Amino acid sequence: MSITKHCIKNKKIDFFKLENYESLKSINNCHLSESTFNSSKMDNIQVSNSHLASSNLEKCNIKKAHFLNTNLEMSSFAWSNLKSNKFDKDNLSRVNFQFVDLSHSKLIDCKATETDFRWSRLNHTTFINCDLKGANFSNSDLRNVTFENCDLKSAIFNINTRLPFTKEHAKKLGMNFNGIN
């Protein structure tokens, strides 16, 4: 039995819906805002130069994928498995990464302002040159996370956040403690 690998290229489609799908391997130069990929398996997918703002990617398996120069602003990956992914020069602002496993992932030169990482699994995740202003890391374990040259001003942490540095250092970086001091 042969398996066909599907690609979407050079398309502009609003309200695209694809649920419980398993054969999508690339999205290139597409405008698919407000699309649904809910509960799909898209391991090893290559997404580049595309616009997927406000899309639903909840409860997906998207492991070992590469997102390059893609706008995912206000999209939701809640409850998804995103292990070992690479996000490179993407707009991840206001993305919902709640309860997401981003272990062993790399985010490089990404804009992730006001992004919600609450309850995320970020074990051995690396952020390089990322704008994380206002990102919410409440209830996340950041002890094995690497932040290189990142802007963490106004990033939120709480009493349950396990930081890779002291609370005092977090405040020097401009991070905000949410809770009782």
Tab-separated table of N, CA and C in Angstrom:
chain	number	residue	atom	x	y	z
A	1	MET	N	0.842	-1.176	0.000
A	1	MET	CA	0.000	0.000	0.000
A	1	MET	C	0.888	1.241	0.000
A	2	SER	N	0.663	2.182	-0.891
A	2	SER	CA	1.469	3.395	-0.923
A	2	SER	C	0.728	4.530	-0.228
A	3	ILE	N	1.511	5.398	0.382
A	3	ILE	CA	0.947	6.543	1.073
A	3	ILE	C	1.294	7.784	0.275
A	4	THR	N	0.306	8.572	-0.049
A	4	THR	CA	0.519	9.804	-0.791
A	4	THR	C	0.798	10.930	0.193
A	5	LYS	N	1.840	11.696	-0.068
A	5	LYS	CA	2.181	12.858	0.740
A	5	LYS	C	1.594	14.079	0.056
A	6	HIS	N	0.850	14.879	0.794
A	6	HIS	CA	0.184	16.033	0.214
A	6	HIS	C	0.891	17.329	0.592
A	7	CYS	N	0.874	18.262	-0.343
A	7	CYS	CA	1.469	19.570	-0.150
A	7	CYS	C	0.452	20.629	-0.553
A	8	ILE	N	0.521	21.753	0.127
A	8	ILE	CA	-0.293	22.900	-0.261
A	8	ILE	C	0.696	23.994	-0.626
A	9	LYS	N	0.570	24.542	-1.835
A	9	LYS	CA	1.533	25.526	-2.307
A	9	LYS	C	0.830	26.636	-3.080
A	10	ASN	N	1.261	27.865	-2.808
A	10	ASN	CA	0.788	29.041	-3.543
A	10	ASN	C	-0.736	29.155	-3.563
A	11	LYS	N	-1.360	29.032	-2.400
A	11	LYS	CA	-2.826	29.118	-2.306
A	11	LYS	C	-3.232	30.238	-1.358
A	12	LYS	N	-4.388	30.841	-1.624
A	12	LYS	CA	-5.017	31.776	-0.702
A	12	LYS	C	-6.414	31.246	-0.443
A	13	ILE	N	-6.579	30.695	0.755
A	13	ILE	CA	-7.857	30.091	1.118
A	13	ILE	C	-8.193	30.542	2.534
A	14	ASP	N	-9.325	31.182	2.717
A	14	ASP	CA	-9.770	31.523	4.064
A	14	ASP	C	-10.714	30.438	4.554
A	15	PHE	N	-10.657	30.169	5.834
A	15	PHE	CA	-11.526	29.185	6.495
A	15	PHE	C	-11.292	27.759	5.989
A	16	PHE	N	-10.067	27.434	5.696
A	16	PHE	CA	-9.680	26.080	5.286
A	16	PHE	C	-9.882	25.131	6.468
A	17	LYS	N	-10.457	23.959	6.231
A	17	LYS	CA	-10.718	23.017	7.319
A	17	LYS	C	-10.163	21.644	6.969
A	18	LEU	N	-9.311	21.133	7.878
A	18	LEU	CA	-8.672	19.839	7.673
A	18	LEU	C	-8.510	19.211	9.053
A	19	GLU	N	-9.355	18.264	9.400
A	19	GLU	CA	-9.305	17.640	10.720
A	19	GLU	C	-8.966	16.166	10.609
A	20	ASN	N	-8.260	15.661	11.632
A	20	ASN	CA	-7.887	14.245	11.698
A	20	ASN	C	-7.168	13.785	10.433
A	21	TYR	N	-6.290	14.620	9.940
A	21	TYR	CA	-5.594	14.352	8.686
A	21	TYR	C	-4.167	13.904	8.984
A	22	GLU	N	-3.591	13.057	8.139
A	22	GLU	CA	-2.268	12.517	8.436
A	22	GLU	C	-1.243	12.625	7.319
A	23	SER	N	-1.561	13.132	6.169
A	23	SER	CA	-0.623	13.063	5.043
A	23	SER	C	-0.072	14.405	4.574
A	24	LEU	N	-0.344	15.475	5.290
A	24	LEU	CA	0.136	16.783	4.860
A	24	LEU	C	1.612	16.938	5.235
A	25	LYS	N	2.464	17.188	4.241
A	25	LYS	CA	3.904	17.258	4.481
A	25	LYS	C	4.508	18.634	4.256
A	26	SER	N	3.808	19.528	3.546
A	26	SER	CA	4.357	20.875	3.412
A	26	SER	C	3.269	21.895	3.099
A	27	ILE	N	3.514	23.095	3.595
A	27	ILE	CA	2.692	24.262	3.285
A	27	ILE	C	3.694	25.343	2.904
A	28	ASN	N	3.617	25.829	1.670
A	28	ASN	CA	4.599	26.788	1.188
A	28	ASN	C	3.908	27.945	0.477
A	29	ASN	N	4.218	29.166	0.925
A	29	ASN	CA	3.710	30.372	0.286
A	29	ASN	C	2.183	30.376	0.199
A	30	CYS	N	1.539	30.102	1.328
A	30	CYS	CA	0.070	30.031	1.360
A	30	CYS	C	-0.519	31.022	2.352
A	31	HIS	N	-1.723	31.448	2.065
A	31	HIS	CA	-2.503	32.282	2.970
A	31	HIS	C	-3.688	31.438	3.425
A	32	LEU	N	-3.587	30.900	4.648
A	32	LEU	CA	-4.625	30.002	5.179
A	32	LEU	C	-5.098	30.489	6.544
A	33	SER	N	-5.342	31.781	6.685
A	33	SER	CA	-5.755	32.318	7.982
A	33	SER	C	-7.096	31.729	8.408
A	34	GLU	N	-7.263	31.635	9.724
A	34	GLU	CA	-8.488	31.107	10.337
A	34	GLU	C	-8.801	29.689	9.873
A	35	SER	N	-7.775	28.927	9.606
A	35	SER	CA	-7.955	27.543	9.158
A	35	SER	C	-7.966	26.589	10.341
A	36	THR	N	-8.479	25.395	10.114
A	36	THR	CA	-8.547	24.373	11.153
A	36	THR	C	-7.786	23.133	10.711
A	37	PHE	N	-6.860	22.720	11.579
A	37	PHE	CA	-6.098	21.488	11.376
A	37	PHE	C	-6.271	20.597	12.605
A	38	ASN	N	-7.318	20.833	13.356
A	38	ASN	CA	-7.570	20.181	14.641
A	38	ASN	C	-7.368	18.668	14.593
A	39	SER	N	-6.641	18.130	15.591
A	39	SER	CA	-6.433	16.684	15.777
A	39	SER	C	-5.739	16.006	14.600
A	40	SER	N	-4.936	16.746	13.869
A	40	SER	CA	-4.217	16.161	12.730
A	40	SER	C	-2.819	15.721	13.144
A	41	LYS	N	-2.279	14.794	12.389
A	41	LYS	CA	-0.907	14.341	12.592
A	41	LYS	C	-0.084	14.862	11.428
A	42	MET	N	0.861	15.760	11.744
A	42	MET	CA	1.654	16.399	10.695
A	42	MET	C	3.137	16.362	11.046
A	43	ASP	N	3.625	15.221	11.505
A	43	ASP	CA	5.038	15.086	11.837
A	43	ASP	C	5.890	15.393	10.609
A	44	ASN	N	7.019	16.041	10.850
A	44	ASN	CA	7.999	16.374	9.804
A	44	ASN	C	7.499	17.368	8.759
A	45	ILE	N	6.391	18.042	9.010
A	45	ILE	CA	5.880	19.014	8.032
A	45	ILE	C	6.846	20.200	7.911
A	46	GLN	N	6.924	20.755	6.716
A	46	GLN	CA	7.711	21.947	6.432
A	46	GLN	C	6.720	23.058	6.082
A	47	VAL	N	6.693	24.108	6.904
A	47	VAL	CA	5.793	25.232	6.663
A	47	VAL	C	6.662	26.464	6.450
A	48	SER	N	6.537	27.090	5.276
A	48	SER	CA	7.390	28.248	5.005
A	48	SER	C	6.645	29.353	4.269
A	49	ASN	N	7.048	30.575	4.597
A	49	ASN	CA	6.538	31.774	3.918
A	49	ASN	C	5.022	31.778	3.813
A	50	SER	N	4.354	31.406	4.891
A	50	SER	CA	2.896	31.288	4.856
A	50	SER	C	2.237	32.108	5.951
A	51	HIS	N	0.945	32.320	5.788
A	51	HIS	CA	0.133	33.102	6.714
A	51	HIS	C	-0.957	32.186	7.266
A	52	LEU	N	-0.792	31.762	8.529
A	52	LEU	CA	-1.774	30.887	9.171
A	52	LEU	C	-2.334	31.546	10.430
A	53	ALA	N	-2.425	32.866	10.435
A	53	ALA	CA	-2.901	33.596	11.607
A	53	ALA	C	-4.293	33.125	12.013
A	54	SER	N	-4.522	33.098	13.324
A	54	SER	CA	-5.819	32.727	13.911
A	54	SER	C	-6.269	31.326	13.517
A	55	SER	N	-5.337	30.437	13.291
A	55	SER	CA	-5.686	29.060	12.914
A	55	SER	C	-5.779	28.156	14.135
A	56	ASN	N	-6.551	27.089	14.003
A	56	ASN	CA	-6.732	26.102	15.065
A	56	ASN	C	-5.869	24.884	14.756
A	57	LEU	N	-4.813	24.718	15.557
A	57	LEU	CA	-3.927	23.562	15.440
A	57	LEU	C	-3.931	22.803	16.767
A	58	GLU	N	-5.080	22.763	17.410
A	58	GLU	CA	-5.200	22.134	18.723
A	58	GLU	C	-5.226	20.614	18.616
A	59	LYS	N	-4.668	19.984	19.647
A	59	LYS	CA	-4.652	18.523	19.780
A	59	LYS	C	-3.990	17.846	18.586
A	60	CYS	N	-2.960	18.489	18.044
A	60	CYS	CA	-2.234	17.930	16.894
A	60	CYS	C	-0.928	17.277	17.336
A	61	ASN	N	-0.480	16.333	16.543
A	61	ASN	CA	0.874	15.805	16.652
A	61	ASN	C	1.660	16.431	15.516
A	62	ILE	N	2.582	17.315	15.876
A	62	ILE	CA	3.403	17.999	14.878
A	62	ILE	C	4.844	17.933	15.391
A	63	LYS	N	5.454	16.784	15.287
A	63	LYS	CA	6.811	16.579	15.795
A	63	LYS	C	7.827	16.693	14.656
A	64	LYS	N	9.019	17.189	15.028
A	64	LYS	CA	10.142	17.309	14.088
A	64	LYS	C	9.777	18.131	12.850
A	65	ALA	N	8.968	19.152	13.060
A	65	ALA	CA	8.539	20.031	11.967
A	65	ALA	C	9.434	21.261	11.904
A	66	HIS	N	9.350	21.979	10.801
A	66	HIS	CA	10.098	23.216	10.634
A	66	HIS	C	9.148	24.291	10.116
A	67	PHE	N	9.009	25.352	10.901
A	67	PHE	CA	8.212	26.511	10.523
A	67	PHE	C	9.191	27.635	10.216
A	68	LEU	N	9.160	28.161	9.000
A	68	LEU	CA	10.103	29.189	8.577
A	68	LEU	C	9.362	30.395	8.011
A	69	ASN	N	9.640	31.569	8.595
A	69	ASN	CA	9.083	32.819	8.081
A	69	ASN	C	7.569	32.728	7.887
A	70	THR	N	6.904	32.238	8.920
A	70	THR	CA	5.454	32.017	8.850
A	70	THR	C	4.741	32.829	9.923
A	71	ASN	N	3.592	33.388	9.570
A	71	ASN	CA	2.785	34.149	10.514
A	71	ASN	C	1.749	33.222	11.147
A	72	LEU	N	1.931	32.943	12.439
A	72	LEU	CA	0.995	32.100	13.193
A	72	LEU	C	0.294	32.913	14.278
A	73	GLU	N	0.329	34.229	14.163
A	73	GLU	CA	-0.222	35.109	15.188
A	73	GLU	C	-1.657	34.718	15.555
A	74	MET	N	-1.909	34.670	16.864
A	74	MET	CA	-3.228	34.367	17.438
A	74	MET	C	-3.737	32.964	17.099
A	75	SER	N	-2.861	32.078	16.688
A	75	SER	CA	-3.260	30.684	16.451
A	75	SER	C	-3.223	29.922	17.767
A	76	SER	N	-3.848	28.758	17.794
A	76	SER	CA	-3.843	27.935	19.002
A	76	SER	C	-3.310	26.540	18.706
A	77	PHE	N	-2.305	26.162	19.507
A	77	PHE	CA	-1.740	24.813	19.471
A	77	PHE	C	-2.088	24.065	20.759
A	78	ALA	N	-3.056	24.547	21.528
A	78	ALA	CA	-3.355	23.967	22.844
A	78	ALA	C	-3.455	22.447	22.779
A	79	TRP	N	-2.846	21.799	23.771
A	79	TRP	CA	-2.864	20.348	23.930
A	79	TRP	C	-2.165	19.604	22.790
A	80	SER	N	-1.270	20.259	22.067
A	80	SER	CA	-0.572	19.603	20.958
A	80	SER	C	0.804	19.093	21.380
A	81	ASN	N	1.297	18.140	20.626
A	81	ASN	CA	2.641	17.611	20.816
A	81	ASN	C	3.536	18.225	19.740
A	82	LEU	N	4.404	19.131	20.155
A	82	LEU	CA	5.290	19.839	19.231
A	82	LEU	C	6.760	19.547	19.548
A	83	LYS	N	7.056	18.335	19.934
A	83	LYS	CA	8.429	17.969	20.303
A	83	LYS	C	9.384	18.117	19.122
A	84	SER	N	10.568	18.617	19.439
A	84	SER	CA	11.686	18.685	18.483
A	84	SER	C	11.371	19.487	17.226
A	85	ASN	N	10.620	20.569	17.391
A	85	ASN	CA	10.307	21.439	16.258
A	85	ASN	C	11.298	22.581	16.171
A	86	LYS	N	11.354	23.194	14.998
A	86	LYS	CA	12.166	24.382	14.800
A	86	LYS	C	11.267	25.487	14.262
A	87	PHE	N	11.251	26.604	14.992
A	87	PHE	CA	10.521	27.794	14.570
A	87	PHE	C	11.579	28.840	14.239
A	88	ASP	N	11.640	29.277	12.998
A	88	ASP	CA	12.701	30.159	12.531
A	88	ASP	C	12.101	31.395	11.858
A	89	LYS	N	12.299	32.548	12.485
A	89	LYS	CA	11.812	33.832	11.951
A	89	LYS	C	10.291	33.861	11.796
A	90	ASP	N	9.591	33.263	12.752
A	90	ASP	CA	8.126	33.205	12.699
A	90	ASP	C	7.499	34.257	13.602
A	91	ASN	N	6.270	34.654	13.277
A	91	ASN	CA	5.480	35.503	14.158
A	91	ASN	C	4.595	34.586	14.996
A	92	LEU	N	4.939	34.467	16.281
A	92	LEU	CA	4.191	33.625	17.216
A	92	LEU	C	3.480	34.476	18.262
A	93	SER	N	3.263	35.742	17.966
A	93	SER	CA	2.629	36.636	18.927
A	93	SER	C	1.203	36.201	19.237
A	94	ARG	N	0.913	36.231	20.521
A	94	ARG	CA	-0.416	35.869	21.055
A	94	ARG	C	-0.854	34.459	20.659
A	95	VAL	N	0.107	33.581	20.423
A	95	VAL	CA	-0.205	32.176	20.143
A	95	VAL	C	-0.520	31.472	21.458
A	96	ASN	N	-1.471	30.556	21.425
A	96	ASN	CA	-1.825	29.756	22.590
A	96	ASN	C	-1.037	28.446	22.547
A	97	PHE	N	-0.018	28.358	23.419
A	97	PHE	CA	0.764	27.136	23.578
A	97	PHE	C	0.435	26.462	24.915
A	98	GLN	N	-0.768	26.666	25.447
A	98	GLN	CA	-1.125	26.069	26.732
A	98	GLN	C	-1.147	24.549	26.643
A	99	PHE	N	-0.528	23.910	27.643
A	99	PHE	CA	-0.481	22.449	27.749
A	99	PHE	C	0.204	21.796	26.549
A	100	VAL	N	1.112	22.509	25.903
A	100	VAL	CA	1.816	22.005	24.724
A	100	VAL	C	3.175	21.445	25.140
A	101	ASP	N	3.582	20.371	24.497
A	101	ASP	CA	4.919	19.823	24.711
A	101	ASP	C	5.843	20.358	23.617
A	102	LEU	N	6.682	21.314	23.988
A	102	LEU	CA	7.669	21.901	23.076
A	102	LEU	C	9.081	21.418	23.418
A	103	SER	N	9.191	20.295	24.091
A	103	SER	CA	10.495	19.768	24.498
A	103	SER	C	11.425	19.615	23.300
A	104	HIS	N	12.686	19.961	23.530
A	104	HIS	CA	13.744	19.818	22.523
A	104	HIS	C	13.481	20.642	21.260
A	105	SER	N	12.685	21.700	21.383
A	105	SER	CA	12.408	22.577	20.236
A	105	SER	C	13.330	23.790	20.266
A	106	LYS	N	13.469	24.431	19.099
A	106	LYS	CA	14.257	25.655	18.992
A	106	LYS	C	13.391	26.740	18.379
A	107	LEU	N	13.412	27.911	19.016
A	107	LEU	CA	12.738	29.086	18.488
A	107	LEU	C	13.821	30.125	18.248
A	108	ILE	N	14.026	30.484	16.982
A	108	ILE	CA	15.130	31.356	16.597
A	108	ILE	C	14.586	32.578	15.857
A	109	ASP	N	14.970	33.758	16.329
A	109	ASP	CA	14.560	35.020	15.698
A	109	ASP	C	13.044	35.121	15.547
A	110	CYS	N	12.320	34.682	16.557
A	110	CYS	CA	10.853	34.712	16.512
A	110	CYS	C	10.296	35.867	17.332
A	111	LYS	N	9.179	36.386	16.881
A	111	LYS	CA	8.422	37.361	17.656
A	111	LYS	C	7.326	36.574	18.367
A	112	ALA	N	7.394	36.557	19.704
A	112	ALA	CA	6.424	35.792	20.496
A	112	ALA	C	5.884	36.656	21.630
A	113	THR	N	5.485	37.879	21.293
A	113	THR	CA	4.957	38.784	22.308
A	113	THR	C	3.569	38.327	22.755
A	114	GLU	N	3.363	38.391	24.073
A	114	GLU	CA	2.085	38.012	24.694
A	114	GLU	C	1.669	36.582	24.360
A	115	THR	N	2.630	35.735	24.105
A	115	THR	CA	2.350	34.329	23.805
A	115	THR	C	2.103	33.580	25.100
A	116	ASP	N	1.159	32.660	25.082
A	116	ASP	CA	0.737	31.941	26.281
A	116	ASP	C	1.402	30.569	26.350
A	117	PHE	N	2.407	30.457	27.228
A	117	PHE	CA	3.115	29.195	27.445
A	117	PHE	C	2.680	28.533	28.761
A	118	ARG	N	1.546	28.935	29.327
A	118	ARG	CA	1.129	28.370	30.619
A	118	ARG	C	0.983	26.855	30.531
A	119	TRP	N	1.503	26.200	31.549
A	119	TRP	CA	1.447	24.741	31.696
A	119	TRP	C	2.143	24.004	30.548
A	120	SER	N	2.997	24.685	29.817
A	120	SER	CA	3.703	24.033	28.709
A	120	SER	C	4.883	23.218	29.211
A	121	ARG	N	5.223	22.207	28.442
A	121	ARG	CA	6.415	21.415	28.725
A	121	ARG	C	7.517	21.944	27.811
A	122	LEU	N	8.532	22.543	28.426
A	122	LEU	CA	9.590	23.216	27.679
A	122	LEU	C	10.965	22.618	27.993
A	123	ASN	N	11.018	21.343	28.273
A	123	ASN	CA	12.260	20.679	28.649
A	123	ASN	C	13.273	20.721	27.496
A	124	HIS	N	14.430	21.332	27.754
A	124	HIS	CA	15.503	21.470	26.757
A	124	HIS	C	15.066	22.256	25.518
A	125	THR	N	14.185	23.220	25.713
A	125	THR	CA	13.788	24.131	24.638
A	125	THR	C	14.765	25.304	24.621
A	126	THR	N	15.091	25.778	23.430
A	126	THR	CA	16.036	26.882	23.276
A	126	THR	C	15.359	28.043	22.557
A	127	PHE	N	15.469	29.233	23.158
A	127	PHE	CA	14.984	30.471	22.559
A	127	PHE	C	16.213	31.313	22.221
A	128	ILE	N	16.383	31.678	20.958
A	128	ILE	CA	17.529	32.488	20.534
A	128	ILE	C	17.015	33.736	19.814
A	129	ASN	N	17.432	34.909	20.299
A	129	ASN	CA	17.049	36.198	19.691
A	129	ASN	C	15.539	36.336	19.536
A	130	CYS	N	14.801	35.946	20.548
A	130	CYS	CA	13.334	36.016	20.481
A	130	CYS	C	12.795	37.186	21.283
A	131	ASP	N	11.759	37.807	20.757
A	131	ASP	CA	11.028	38.850	21.463
A	131	ASP	C	9.915	38.161	22.242
A	132	LEU	N	10.102	38.040	23.558
A	132	LEU	CA	9.147	37.346	24.425
A	132	LEU	C	8.448	38.318	25.373
A	133	LYS	N	8.371	39.595	24.977
A	133	LYS	CA	7.714	40.589	25.828
A	133	LYS	C	6.275	40.167	26.133
A	134	GLY	N	5.951	40.145	27.421
A	134	GLY	CA	4.585	39.840	27.835
A	134	GLY	C	4.192	38.383	27.713
A	135	ALA	N	5.127	37.504	27.360
A	135	ALA	CA	4.804	36.064	27.279
A	135	ALA	C	4.466	35.554	28.677
A	136	ASN	N	3.545	34.610	28.752
A	136	ASN	CA	3.113	34.078	30.043
A	136	ASN	C	3.689	32.678	30.242
A	137	PHE	N	4.608	32.556	31.220
A	137	PHE	CA	5.240	31.280	31.547
A	137	PHE	C	4.716	30.714	32.864
A	138	SER	N	3.560	31.164	33.320
A	138	SER	CA	3.005	30.682	34.588
A	138	SER	C	2.821	29.173	34.564
A	139	ASN	N	3.173	28.550	35.680
A	139	ASN	CA	3.005	27.102	35.871
A	139	ASN	C	3.848	26.259	34.920
A	140	SER	N	4.909	26.828	34.359
A	140	SER	CA	5.799	26.073	33.468
A	140	SER	C	7.153	25.860	34.134
A	141	ASP	N	7.795	24.765	33.788
A	141	ASP	CA	9.129	24.457	34.298
A	141	ASP	C	10.154	24.923	33.269
A	142	LEU	N	10.896	25.968	33.611
A	142	LEU	CA	11.873	26.561	32.700
A	142	LEU	C	13.310	26.211	33.084
A	143	ARG	N	13.496	25.304	34.038
A	143	ARG	CA	14.843	25.022	34.546
A	143	ARG	C	15.802	24.522	33.469
A	144	ASN	N	15.334	23.809	32.489
A	144	ASN	CA	16.203	23.307	31.418
A	144	ASN	C	15.981	24.042	30.102
A	145	VAL	N	15.516	25.284	30.204
A	145	VAL	CA	15.292	26.122	29.022
A	145	VAL	C	16.484	27.067	28.863
A	146	THR	N	16.876	27.300	27.627
A	146	THR	CA	17.949	28.248	27.335
A	146	THR	C	17.348	29.479	26.674
A	147	PHE	N	17.659	30.651	27.240
A	147	PHE	CA	17.270	31.928	26.649
A	147	PHE	C	18.556	32.638	26.243
A	148	GLU	N	18.797	32.817	24.939
A	148	GLU	CA	19.978	33.529	24.450
A	148	GLU	C	19.537	34.813	23.761
A	149	ASN	N	19.968	35.944	24.324
A	149	ASN	CA	19.688	37.244	23.726
A	149	ASN	C	18.193	37.452	23.465
A	150	CYS	N	17.381	37.128	24.449
A	150	CYS	CA	15.924	37.269	24.325
A	150	CYS	C	15.430	38.440	25.162
A	151	ASP	N	14.373	39.078	24.702
A	151	ASP	CA	13.733	40.157	25.448
A	151	ASP	C	12.591	39.557	26.262
A	152	LEU	N	12.784	39.524	27.590
A	152	LEU	CA	11.786	38.946	28.494
A	152	LEU	C	11.038	40.019	29.284
A	153	LYS	N	11.116	41.287	28.837
A	153	LYS	CA	10.407	42.358	29.539
A	153	LYS	C	8.917	42.046	29.623
A	154	SER	N	8.395	42.199	30.825
A	154	SER	CA	6.966	41.985	31.105
A	154	SER	C	6.526	40.538	30.927
A	155	ALA	N	7.468	39.620	30.689
A	155	ALA	CA	7.092	38.198	30.652
A	155	ALA	C	6.621	37.813	32.051
A	156	ILE	N	5.617	36.982	32.109
A	156	ILE	CA	4.952	36.666	33.374
A	156	ILE	C	5.396	35.307	33.900
A	157	PHE	N	5.654	35.269	35.205
A	157	PHE	CA	5.889	34.006	35.896
A	157	PHE	C	5.147	34.052	37.220
A	158	ASN	N	4.872	32.898	37.801
A	158	ASN	CA	4.173	32.867	39.084
A	158	ASN	C	4.898	31.949	40.057
A	159	ILE	N	4.294	31.722	41.200
A	159	ILE	CA	4.914	30.917	42.248
A	159	ILE	C	5.191	29.484	41.790
A	160	ASN	N	4.442	28.995	40.812
A	160	ASN	CA	4.618	27.631	40.308
A	160	ASN	C	5.584	27.532	39.130
A	161	THR	N	6.073	28.661	38.632
A	161	THR	CA	7.032	28.646	37.529
A	161	THR	C	8.402	28.270	38.078
A	162	ARG	N	9.037	27.286	37.476
A	162	ARG	CA	10.394	26.887	37.865
A	162	ARG	C	11.346	27.602	36.921
A	163	LEU	N	12.013	28.621	37.427
A	163	LEU	CA	12.890	29.465	36.609
A	163	LEU	C	14.293	28.876	36.455
A	164	PRO	N	14.991	29.218	35.353
A	164	PRO	CA	16.374	28.769	35.175
A	164	PRO	C	17.379	29.689	35.887
A	165	PHE	N	16.847	30.725	36.534
A	165	PHE	CA	17.663	31.695	37.259
A	165	PHE	C	16.858	32.149	38.473
A	166	THR	N	17.445	32.983	39.303
A	166	THR	CA	16.761	33.417	40.524
A	166	THR	C	15.604	34.360	40.198
A	167	LYS	N	14.707	34.459	41.140
A	167	LYS	CA	13.567	35.371	41.001
A	167	LYS	C	14.072	36.811	40.866
A	168	GLU	N	15.132	37.138	41.590
A	168	GLU	CA	15.716	38.476	41.518
A	168	GLU	C	16.266	38.750	40.110
A	169	HIS	N	16.929	37.768	39.527
A	169	HIS	CA	17.453	37.929	38.166
A	169	HIS	C	16.299	38.091	37.164
A	170	ALA	N	15.230	37.345	37.370
A	170	ALA	CA	14.050	37.478	36.501
A	170	ALA	C	13.519	38.909	36.550
A	171	LYS	N	13.470	39.480	37.727
A	171	LYS	CA	12.990	40.862	37.858
A	171	LYS	C	13.948	41.845	37.188
A	172	LYS	N	15.270	41.579	37.259
A	172	LYS	CA	16.249	42.434	36.571
A	172	LYS	C	16.067	42.377	35.056
A	173	LEU	N	15.619	41.229	34.559
A	173	LEU	CA	15.349	41.081	33.125
A	173	LEU	C	14.039	41.758	32.722
A	174	GLY	N	13.306	42.241	33.733
A	174	GLY	CA	12.038	42.917	33.470
A	174	GLY	C	10.828	42.010	33.529
A	175	MET	N	11.038	40.770	33.976
A	175	MET	CA	9.913	39.829	34.083
A	175	MET	C	9.009	40.242	35.246
A	176	ASN	N	7.734	39.922	35.134
A	176	ASN	CA	6.755	40.275	36.161
A	176	ASN	C	6.288	39.048	36.913
A	177	PHE	N	6.369	39.142	38.241
A	177	PHE	CA	5.850	38.078	39.087
A	177	PHE	C	4.361	38.302	39.259
A	178	ASN	N	3.554	37.303	38.941
A	178	ASN	CA	2.102	37.391	39.059
A	178	ASN	C	1.682	36.602	40.289
A	179	GLY	N	1.355	37.296	41.351
A	179	GLY	CA	0.958	36.626	42.583
A	179	GLY	C	1.363	37.448	43.780
A	180	ILE	N	1.322	36.834	44.927
A	180	ILE	CA	1.654	37.515	46.172
A	180	ILE	C	3.166	37.556	46.328
A	181	ASN	N	3.727	38.739	46.573
A	181	ASN	CA	5.186	38.886	46.764
A	181	ASN	C	5.591	38.512	48.160
